[in-house]
DNA sequence: GTTTTTGCAAATGATTTGCATGGAT
DNA sequence: ATCCATGCAAATCATTTGCAAAAAC
């Protein structure tokens, strides 16, 4: 028994939307799945380039946006000066160090339903909550 | 009976830290208090310029950072392409429109304690939670 | 063949930095 | 008189955009 092939799934979804299946999209998607952690566009490009040369940053950005629309990716939010994306689907939150910009995962549950409800009540649609914990990481705290 | 004079308070705090009391700092602080809503650096400059000409954007940025350190300001987080600051102290959350970047206040309570605790457990200090609700605002939803 | 994607290069735009002058102490 | 804060101009840097060439359909 094996997990559903990610390439096949992405291929199907793209076809269903009338969009094209390109090597770049497949490799970026597969790479993200294997990294399985929050990443910046630059980091994605670095990892992807080892498998498929000459991929450009604009392609990475547009593919990340596409995967976001497809729900295969979560946009963590701008942190430490750059946008972070996260292929992890389980609920978890992110710690951002205000000194060095490092980002770390934590497993915690934050109930943002009240805010989502308030958004809906205000006439907003497709509301989703992003929680970002800011603080000083252990390394930076120790270095002081 | 009247509220504590904001200028006097800022003056005292600055003196206590051995920092200087400048017209720019006083005017920016007073202006923020009167705006009493989330603002970008540009917006602050616009409002401040009506009272004190020739204030520069770098000064606005450094003063906003200073006021942040003094706890007179909350950094809402990068939203819609620019950093937002908020002089409102009561608990409230922010809605960011993913289409037009507009930001709106909502009064809702989100309990982020579990995440704060997890951060502390991971060895981080001075952790604070930022919640940002992303969605499509009523205007943008209607225009479609 | 037609239309979408890509890669390249250049543009954008918020925020930061360097430095000489002005101002607060 | 000293040293911090300001204004200006230029630098930075992630992200976006325009467009011709390449690839998927």
mmCIF file of C-alpha atoms (C1' of nucleotides) in Angstrom:
data_model
loop_
_atom_site.group_PDB
_atom_site.id
_atom_site.type_symbol
_atom_site.label_atom_id
_atom_site.label_comp_id
_atom_site.label_asym_id
_atom_site.label_seq_id
_atom_site.Cartn_x
_atom_site.Cartn_y
_atom_site.Cartn_z
ATOM 1 C CA UNK A 1 0.000 0.000 0.000
ATOM 2 C CA UNK A 2 1.264 3.412 -0.877
ATOM 3 C CA UNK A 3 0.165 7.010 -0.539
ATOM 4 C CA UNK A 4 -1.623 8.746 -3.368
ATOM 5 C CA UNK A 5 0.860 9.892 -5.954
ATOM 6 C CA UNK A 6 1.193 13.663 -5.565
ATOM 7 C CA UNK A 7 2.089 14.135 -9.208
ATOM 8 C CA UNK A 8 -1.007 12.317 -10.335
ATOM 9 C CA UNK A 9 -3.200 14.357 -8.019
ATOM 10 C CA UNK A 10 -1.776 17.672 -9.172
ATOM 11 C CA UNK A 11 -2.078 16.543 -12.783
ATOM 12 C CA UNK A 12 -5.727 15.719 -12.335
ATOM 13 C CA UNK A 13 -6.539 18.984 -10.619
ATOM 14 C CA UNK A 14 -4.767 21.022 -13.258
ATOM 15 C CA UNK A 15 -6.533 19.222 -16.069
ATOM 16 C CA UNK A 16 -9.835 19.728 -14.324
ATOM 17 C CA UNK A 17 -9.171 23.454 -14.306
ATOM 18 C CA UNK A 18 -8.024 23.457 -17.897
ATOM 19 C CA UNK A 19 -4.499 24.374 -16.902
ATOM 20 C CA UNK A 20 -1.283 22.862 -18.095
ATOM 21 C CA UNK A 21 0.926 20.309 -16.471
ATOM 22 C CA UNK A 22 4.504 21.491 -16.727
ATOM 23 C CA UNK A 23 7.710 19.986 -15.349
ATOM 24 C CA UNK A 24 8.218 23.132 -13.269
ATOM 25 C CA UNK A 25 4.875 22.734 -11.553
ATOM 26 C CA UNK A 26 5.412 19.072 -10.877
ATOM 27 C CA UNK A 27 8.906 19.522 -9.520
ATOM 28 C CA UNK A 28 8.003 22.491 -7.352
ATOM 29 C CA UNK A 29 5.058 20.616 -5.944
ATOM 30 C CA UNK A 30 7.035 17.477 -5.277
ATOM 31 C CA UNK A 31 9.900 19.408 -3.733
ATOM 32 C CA UNK A 32 7.582 21.231 -1.368
ATOM 33 C CA UNK A 33 6.053 17.985 -0.258
ATOM 34 C CA UNK A 34 9.437 16.581 0.562
ATOM 35 C CA UNK A 35 10.685 19.683 2.337
ATOM 36 C CA UNK A 36 7.518 19.559 4.423
ATOM 37 C CA UNK A 37 8.187 22.804 6.264
ATOM 38 C CA UNK A 38 7.727 26.549 5.848
ATOM 39 C CA UNK A 39 9.861 27.956 3.051
ATOM 40 C CA UNK A 40 10.522 31.193 1.227
ATOM 41 C CA UNK A 41 10.425 31.511 -2.543
ATOM 42 C CA UNK A 42 14.223 31.696 -2.620
ATOM 43 C CA UNK A 43 14.514 28.470 -0.671
ATOM 44 C CA UNK A 44 12.120 26.751 -3.020
ATOM 45 C CA UNK A 45 14.126 27.904 -5.991
ATOM 46 C CA UNK A 46 17.310 26.597 -4.404
ATOM 47 C CA UNK A 47 15.864 23.167 -3.712
ATOM 48 C CA UNK A 48 14.104 22.950 -7.050
ATOM 49 C CA UNK A 49 17.172 23.957 -9.027
ATOM 50 C CA UNK A 50 18.972 20.811 -7.946
ATOM 51 C CA UNK A 51 16.408 18.798 -9.840
ATOM 52 C CA UNK A 52 15.437 21.051 -12.677
ATOM 53 C CA UNK A 53 17.879 23.729 -13.826
ATOM 54 C CA UNK A 54 16.983 27.179 -15.118
ATOM 55 C CA UNK A 55 13.760 27.517 -13.190
ATOM 56 C CA UNK A 56 13.108 31.196 -12.616
ATOM 57 C CA UNK A 57 11.968 33.011 -9.523
ATOM 58 C CA UNK A 58 8.845 34.431 -11.184
ATOM 59 C CA UNK A 59 7.834 30.885 -12.052
ATOM 60 C CA UNK A 60 8.322 29.844 -8.457
ATOM 61 C CA UNK A 61 6.161 32.723 -7.269
ATOM 62 C CA UNK A 62 3.378 32.051 -9.717
ATOM 63 C CA UNK A 63 3.437 28.339 -8.988
ATOM 64 C CA UNK A 64 3.314 28.955 -5.247
ATOM 65 C CA UNK A 65 0.324 31.181 -5.775
ATOM 66 C CA UNK A 66 -1.308 28.534 -7.933
ATOM 67 C CA UNK A 67 -0.708 25.797 -5.377
ATOM 68 C CA UNK A 68 -2.162 28.122 -2.772
ATOM 69 C CA UNK A 69 -5.365 28.452 -4.775
ATOM 70 C CA UNK A 70 -5.484 24.696 -5.111
ATOM 71 C CA UNK A 71 -5.262 24.322 -1.358
ATOM 72 C CA UNK A 72 -2.008 22.393 -1.558
ATOM 73 C CA UNK A 73 -0.169 25.110 0.277
ATOM 74 C CA UNK A 74 -0.738 27.541 3.077
ATOM 75 C CA UNK A 75 0.543 31.085 2.999
ATOM 76 C CA UNK A 76 2.078 31.559 6.435
ATOM 77 C CA UNK A 77 2.405 35.288 6.034
ATOM 78 C CA UNK A 78 5.178 37.804 5.619
ATOM 79 C CA UNK A 79 7.744 37.122 8.316
ATOM 80 C CA UNK A 80 11.241 38.389 8.687
ATOM 81 C CA UNK A 81 11.019 40.371 5.493
ATOM 82 C CA UNK A 82 9.849 37.670 3.131
ATOM 83 C CA UNK A 83 6.704 35.719 2.447
ATOM 84 C CA UNK A 84 6.594 32.202 3.814
ATOM 85 C CA UNK A 85 4.713 29.275 2.388
ATOM 86 C CA UNK A 86 3.964 26.011 4.109
ATOM 87 C CA UNK A 87 3.020 22.660 2.579
ATOM 88 C CA UNK A 88 2.215 21.180 5.986
ATOM 89 C CA UNK A 89 -1.497 20.607 6.255
ATOM 90 C CA UNK A 90 -1.879 19.659 9.899
ATOM 91 C CA UNK A 91 -2.776 22.522 12.177
ATOM 92 C CA UNK A 92 0.231 24.201 13.668
ATOM 93 C CA UNK A 93 1.459 27.699 14.356
ATOM 94 C CA UNK A 94 4.634 29.598 13.644
ATOM 95 C CA UNK A 95 7.061 31.414 15.878
ATOM 96 C CA UNK A 96 8.935 34.305 14.300
ATOM 97 C CA UNK A 97 12.040 35.672 15.966
ATOM 98 C CA UNK A 98 11.931 39.441 16.012
ATOM 99 C CA UNK A 99 15.717 39.587 16.185
ATOM 100 C CA UNK A 100 16.993 37.146 13.572
ATOM 101 C CA UNK A 101 13.825 36.418 11.596
ATOM 102 C CA UNK A 102 14.072 32.672 12.148
ATOM 103 C CA UNK A 103 10.786 30.807 11.984
ATOM 104 C CA UNK A 104 9.972 27.679 13.933
ATOM 105 C CA UNK A 105 6.948 25.395 13.997
ATOM 106 C CA UNK A 106 4.987 24.705 17.141
ATOM 107 C CA UNK A 107 2.068 22.406 17.643
ATOM 108 C CA UNK A 108 -0.624 24.393 19.314
ATOM 109 C CA UNK A 109 -4.278 24.974 18.833
ATOM 110 C CA UNK A 110 -5.643 28.495 18.555
ATOM 111 C CA UNK A 111 -9.354 28.888 18.185
ATOM 112 C CA UNK A 112 -9.929 31.746 15.775
ATOM 113 C CA UNK A 113 -13.566 30.966 15.116
ATOM 114 C CA UNK A 114 -14.847 34.065 16.923
ATOM 115 C CA UNK A 115 -12.822 36.266 14.594
ATOM 116 C CA UNK A 116 -13.879 34.315 11.522
ATOM 117 C CA UNK A 117 -17.496 34.677 12.559
ATOM 118 C CA UNK A 118 -17.065 38.397 13.098
ATOM 119 C CA UNK A 119 -15.550 38.708 9.642
ATOM 120 C CA UNK A 120 -18.476 36.887 8.102
ATOM 121 C CA UNK A 121 -20.855 39.123 10.023
ATOM 122 C CA UNK A 122 -19.070 42.151 8.585
ATOM 123 C CA UNK A 123 -19.823 40.939 5.081
ATOM 124 C CA UNK A 124 -16.476 39.404 4.272
ATOM 125 C CA UNK A 125 -16.143 36.113 2.442
ATOM 126 C CA UNK A 126 -13.558 33.355 2.360
ATOM 127 C CA UNK A 127 -12.162 34.470 5.685
ATOM 128 C CA UNK A 128 -9.323 32.519 7.200
ATOM 129 C CA UNK A 129 -7.188 33.245 10.212
ATOM 130 C CA UNK A 130 -3.445 33.509 10.324
ATOM 131 C CA UNK A 131 -1.751 33.392 13.678
ATOM 132 C CA UNK A 132 1.853 34.434 14.007
ATOM 133 C CA UNK A 133 3.658 34.380 17.327
ATOM 134 C CA UNK A 134 6.433 36.932 17.579
ATOM 135 C CA UNK A 135 9.159 36.712 20.168
ATOM 136 C CA UNK A 136 12.856 36.308 20.779
ATOM 137 C CA UNK A 137 14.189 32.861 19.955
ATOM 138 C CA UNK A 138 16.379 30.875 22.321
ATOM 139 C CA UNK A 139 19.529 31.519 20.306
ATOM 140 C CA UNK A 140 19.046 35.276 20.191
ATOM 141 C CA UNK A 141 18.034 35.426 23.852
ATOM 142 C CA UNK A 142 21.149 33.512 24.828
ATOM 143 C CA UNK A 143 23.432 35.663 22.739
ATOM 144 C CA UNK A 144 22.494 38.664 24.859
ATOM 145 C CA UNK B 1 -10.786 65.534 35.800
ATOM 146 C CA UNK B 2 -8.973 64.927 32.564
ATOM 147 C CA UNK B 3 -6.940 62.194 30.942
ATOM 148 C CA UNK B 4 -3.208 62.132 31.386
ATOM 149 C CA UNK B 5 -1.546 64.455 28.915
ATOM 150 C CA UNK B 6 0.016 62.222 26.233
ATOM 151 C CA UNK B 7 2.778 64.714 25.541
ATOM 152 C CA UNK B 8 3.786 64.842 29.166
ATOM 153 C CA UNK B 9 3.802 61.068 29.412
ATOM 154 C CA UNK B 10 5.960 60.622 26.327
ATOM 155 C CA UNK B 11 8.289 63.363 27.546
ATOM 156 C CA UNK B 12 8.763 61.628 30.867
ATOM 157 C CA UNK B 13 9.418 58.245 29.324
ATOM 158 C CA UNK B 14 11.926 59.650 26.868
ATOM 159 C CA UNK B 15 13.773 61.514 29.590
ATOM 160 C CA UNK B 16 13.816 58.385 31.705
ATOM 161 C CA UNK B 17 15.537 56.583 28.835
ATOM 162 C CA UNK B 18 17.949 59.417 28.237
ATOM 163 C CA UNK B 19 16.423 60.116 24.843
ATOM 164 C CA UNK B 20 15.465 63.452 23.397
ATOM 165 C CA UNK B 21 12.106 65.096 23.158
ATOM 166 C CA UNK B 22 11.688 66.440 19.669
ATOM 167 C CA UNK B 23 8.744 68.149 18.006
ATOM 168 C CA UNK B 24 8.604 65.311 15.482
ATOM 169 C CA UNK B 25 8.203 62.694 18.191
ATOM 170 C CA UNK B 26 5.566 64.689 20.011
ATOM 171 C CA UNK B 27 3.551 65.435 16.904
ATOM 172 C CA UNK B 28 3.738 61.884 15.580
ATOM 173 C CA UNK B 29 2.649 60.529 18.918
ATOM 174 C CA UNK B 30 -0.196 62.991 19.303
ATOM 175 C CA UNK B 31 -1.355 62.429 15.741
ATOM 176 C CA UNK B 32 -1.441 58.669 16.204
ATOM 177 C CA UNK B 33 -3.503 59.046 19.330
ATOM 178 C CA UNK B 34 -6.022 61.144 17.500
ATOM 179 C CA UNK B 35 -6.191 58.920 14.446
ATOM 180 C CA UNK B 36 -6.818 55.992 16.791
ATOM 181 C CA UNK B 37 -6.770 53.363 14.081
ATOM 182 C CA UNK B 38 -4.334 51.203 12.136
ATOM 183 C CA UNK B 39 -2.131 53.260 9.854
ATOM 184 C CA UNK B 40 0.762 52.876 7.458
ATOM 185 C CA UNK B 41 3.900 54.976 7.649
ATOM 186 C CA UNK B 42 2.765 56.938 4.617
ATOM 187 C CA UNK B 43 -0.553 57.749 6.231
ATOM 188 C CA UNK B 44 1.177 58.919 9.356
ATOM 189 C CA UNK B 45 3.421 61.162 7.313
ATOM 190 C CA UNK B 46 0.410 62.631 5.539
ATOM 191 C CA UNK B 47 -1.438 63.411 8.746
ATOM 192 C CA UNK B 48 1.656 64.672 10.525
ATOM 193 C CA UNK B 49 2.663 66.943 7.673
ATOM 194 C CA UNK B 50 -0.437 69.058 8.167
ATOM 195 C CA UNK B 51 0.856 70.033 11.550
ATOM 196 C CA UNK B 52 4.588 69.993 11.125
ATOM 197 C CA UNK B 53 6.031 70.429 7.645
ATOM 198 C CA UNK B 54 9.144 68.782 6.279
ATOM 199 C CA UNK B 55 8.935 65.676 8.392
ATOM 200 C CA UNK B 56 10.658 62.846 6.578
ATOM 201 C CA UNK B 57 9.597 59.272 6.074
ATOM 202 C CA UNK B 58 12.713 57.837 7.747
ATOM 203 C CA UNK B 59 11.867 59.872 10.831
ATOM 204 C CA UNK B 60 8.352 58.498 10.806
ATOM 205 C CA UNK B 61 9.661 54.968 10.579
ATOM 206 C CA UNK B 62 12.170 55.378 13.374
ATOM 207 C CA UNK B 63 9.634 57.094 15.594
ATOM 208 C CA UNK B 64 7.082 54.368 14.994
ATOM 209 C CA UNK B 65 9.689 51.813 15.954
ATOM 210 C CA UNK B 66 10.524 53.810 19.060
ATOM 211 C CA UNK B 67 6.896 54.117 20.106
ATOM 212 C CA UNK B 68 6.591 50.381 19.558
ATOM 213 C CA UNK B 69 9.413 49.743 22.001
ATOM 214 C CA UNK B 70 7.742 52.059 24.482
ATOM 215 C CA UNK B 71 4.556 50.045 24.237
ATOM 216 C CA UNK B 72 2.576 53.004 22.919
ATOM 217 C CA UNK B 73 1.928 51.274 19.649
ATOM 218 C CA UNK B 74 1.202 47.838 18.336
ATOM 219 C CA UNK B 75 2.694 46.521 15.136
ATOM 220 C CA UNK B 76 -0.239 44.908 13.354
ATOM 221 C CA UNK B 77 1.936 43.176 10.823
ATOM 222 C CA UNK B 78 2.659 43.477 7.137
ATOM 223 C CA UNK B 79 -0.665 43.555 5.344
ATOM 224 C CA UNK B 80 -1.503 44.451 1.797
ATOM 225 C CA UNK B 81 2.104 45.168 1.003
ATOM 226 C CA UNK B 82 2.905 47.598 3.793
ATOM 227 C CA UNK B 83 3.498 47.478 7.519
ATOM 228 C CA UNK B 84 0.615 48.593 9.675
ATOM 229 C CA UNK B 85 0.828 50.171 13.088
ATOM 230 C CA UNK B 86 -1.974 50.568 15.561
ATOM 231 C CA UNK B 87 -2.257 52.944 18.521
ATOM 232 C CA UNK B 88 -5.454 51.269 19.730
ATOM 233 C CA UNK B 89 -4.785 49.402 22.929
ATOM 234 C CA UNK B 90 -8.039 47.546 23.460
ATOM 235 C CA UNK B 91 -8.062 44.006 22.126
ATOM 236 C CA UNK B 92 -9.312 43.769 18.593
ATOM 237 C CA UNK B 93 -8.408 41.974 15.397
ATOM 238 C CA UNK B 94 -7.830 43.009 11.823
ATOM 239 C CA UNK B 95 -9.378 41.896 8.577
ATOM 240 C CA UNK B 96 -7.199 42.178 5.497
ATOM 241 C CA UNK B 97 -8.756 42.047 2.054
ATOM 242 C CA UNK B 98 -6.745 39.763 -0.177
ATOM 243 C CA UNK B 99 -7.992 41.602 -3.241
ATOM 244 C CA UNK B 100 -7.646 45.316 -2.484
ATOM 245 C CA UNK B 101 -5.519 45.237 0.671
ATOM 246 C CA UNK B 102 -8.025 47.205 2.700
ATOM 247 C CA UNK B 103 -7.851 46.633 6.444
ATOM 248 C CA UNK B 104 -10.774 46.810 8.804
ATOM 249 C CA UNK B 105 -11.076 46.475 12.560
ATOM 250 C CA UNK B 106 -13.275 43.894 14.194
ATOM 251 C CA UNK B 107 -13.984 43.378 17.838
ATOM 252 C CA UNK B 108 -13.411 39.738 18.554
ATOM 253 C CA UNK B 109 -11.606 37.732 21.110
ATOM 254 C CA UNK B 110 -9.093 35.119 20.057
ATOM 255 C CA UNK B 111 -7.458 33.111 22.763
ATOM 256 C CA UNK B 112 -3.848 32.605 21.731
ATOM 257 C CA UNK B 113 -2.613 31.516 25.136
ATOM 258 C CA UNK B 114 -1.974 27.926 24.062
ATOM 259 C CA UNK B 115 0.406 29.142 21.384
ATOM 260 C CA UNK B 116 2.093 31.613 23.722
ATOM 261 C CA UNK B 117 2.608 28.826 26.234
ATOM 262 C CA UNK B 118 4.048 26.550 23.578
ATOM 263 C CA UNK B 119 6.452 29.310 22.561
ATOM 264 C CA UNK B 120 7.587 29.736 26.131
ATOM 265 C CA UNK B 121 8.036 26.004 26.426
ATOM 266 C CA UNK B 122 10.236 26.072 23.329
ATOM 267 C CA UNK B 123 12.546 28.542 25.031
ATOM 268 C CA UNK B 124 11.319 31.726 23.417
ATOM 269 C CA UNK B 125 10.866 34.939 25.356
ATOM 270 C CA UNK B 126 8.628 37.979 25.019
ATOM 271 C CA UNK B 127 6.205 36.029 22.878
ATOM 272 C CA UNK B 128 3.079 37.760 21.696
ATOM 273 C CA UNK B 129 0.447 36.624 19.248
ATOM 274 C CA UNK B 130 -0.658 38.408 16.134
ATOM 275 C CA UNK B 131 -3.876 37.351 14.498
ATOM 276 C CA UNK B 132 -4.685 38.474 11.012
ATOM 277 C CA UNK B 133 -7.857 37.466 9.260
ATOM 278 C CA UNK B 134 -7.587 37.322 5.495
ATOM 279 C CA UNK B 135 -10.592 37.334 3.245
ATOM 280 C CA UNK B 136 -12.438 39.176 0.524
ATOM 281 C CA UNK B 137 -14.068 42.391 1.669
ATOM 282 C CA UNK B 138 -17.670 43.281 0.928
ATOM 283 C CA UNK B 139 -16.730 45.836 -1.732
ATOM 284 C CA UNK B 140 -14.475 43.452 -3.642
ATOM 285 C CA UNK B 141 -16.950 40.590 -3.321
ATOM 286 C CA UNK B 142 -19.699 42.800 -4.718
ATOM 287 C CA UNK B 143 -17.631 44.029 -7.615
ATOM 288 C CA UNK B 144 -17.376 40.496 -8.911
ATOM 289 C "C1'" DG C 1 -2.021 25.334 -34.602
ATOM 290 C "C1'" DT C 2 -3.568 27.703 -30.571
ATOM 291 C "C1'" DT C 3 -3.080 29.287 -25.989
ATOM 292 C "C1'" DT C 4 -0.803 28.975 -21.709
ATOM 293 C "C1'" DT C 5 3.774 29.107 -19.278
ATOM 294 C "C1'" DT C 6 8.162 30.133 -18.988
ATOM 295 C "C1'" DG C 7 12.588 32.819 -18.473
ATOM 296 C "C1'" DC C 8 14.753 36.980 -18.749
ATOM 297 C "C1'" DA C 9 15.261 41.660 -17.671
ATOM 298 C "C1'" DA C 10 13.494 45.578 -15.936
ATOM 299 C "C1'" DA C 11 10.144 47.926 -12.889
ATOM 300 C "C1'" DT C 12 8.041 48.575 -8.552
ATOM 301 C "C1'" DG C 13 7.539 50.125 -3.956
ATOM 302 C "C1'" DA C 14 8.060 49.838 0.931
ATOM 303 C "C1'" DT C 15 11.627 50.164 4.175
ATOM 304 C "C1'" DT C 16 16.512 51.064 5.429
ATOM 305 C "C1'" DT C 17 20.994 53.235 5.417
ATOM 306 C "C1'" DG C 18 24.840 56.787 5.133
ATOM 307 C "C1'" DC C 19 26.030 61.031 6.088
ATOM 308 C "C1'" DA C 20 26.220 65.997 6.964
ATOM 309 C "C1'" DT C 21 23.377 69.460 9.354
ATOM 310 C "C1'" DG C 22 20.478 70.986 12.975
ATOM 311 C "C1'" DG C 23 18.701 70.788 17.511
ATOM 312 C "C1'" DA C 24 18.077 69.117 22.337
ATOM 313 C "C1'" DT C 25 20.466 68.629 26.421
ATOM 314 C "C1'" DA D 1 29.870 71.912 23.867
ATOM 315 C "C1'" DT D 2 28.269 67.316 23.144
ATOM 316 C "C1'" DC D 3 25.897 63.915 21.042
ATOM 317 C "C1'" DC D 4 21.436 62.393 19.423
ATOM 318 C "C1'" DA D 5 17.896 63.046 15.860
ATOM 319 C "C1'" DT D 6 16.610 64.714 11.495
ATOM 320 C "C1'" DG D 7 16.281 65.293 6.424
ATOM 321 C "C1'" DC D 8 17.835 64.109 2.161
ATOM 322 C "C1'" DA D 9 19.294 61.041 -1.306
ATOM 323 C "C1'" DA D 10 20.564 56.735 -2.496
ATOM 324 C "C1'" DA D 11 20.605 51.738 -1.581
ATOM 325 C "C1'" DT D 12 18.247 47.421 -0.668
ATOM 326 C "C1'" DC D 13 15.491 43.640 -1.592
ATOM 327 C "C1'" DA D 14 11.420 40.769 -2.114
ATOM 328 C "C1'" DT D 15 7.972 40.577 -5.330
ATOM 329 C "C1'" DT D 16 5.714 41.869 -9.765
ATOM 330 C "C1'" DT D 17 5.311 42.926 -14.619
ATOM 331 C "C1'" DG D 18 6.089 43.012 -19.825
ATOM 332 C "C1'" DC D 19 7.183 40.476 -23.480
ATOM 333 C "C1'" DA D 20 9.150 37.225 -26.835
ATOM 334 C "C1'" DA D 21 10.301 32.369 -27.110
ATOM 335 C "C1'" DA D 22 9.141 27.585 -25.822
ATOM 336 C "C1'" DA D 23 6.111 24.089 -24.523
ATOM 337 C "C1'" DA D 24 1.586 21.845 -23.540
ATOM 338 C "C1'" DC D 25 -2.617 20.898 -25.437
#
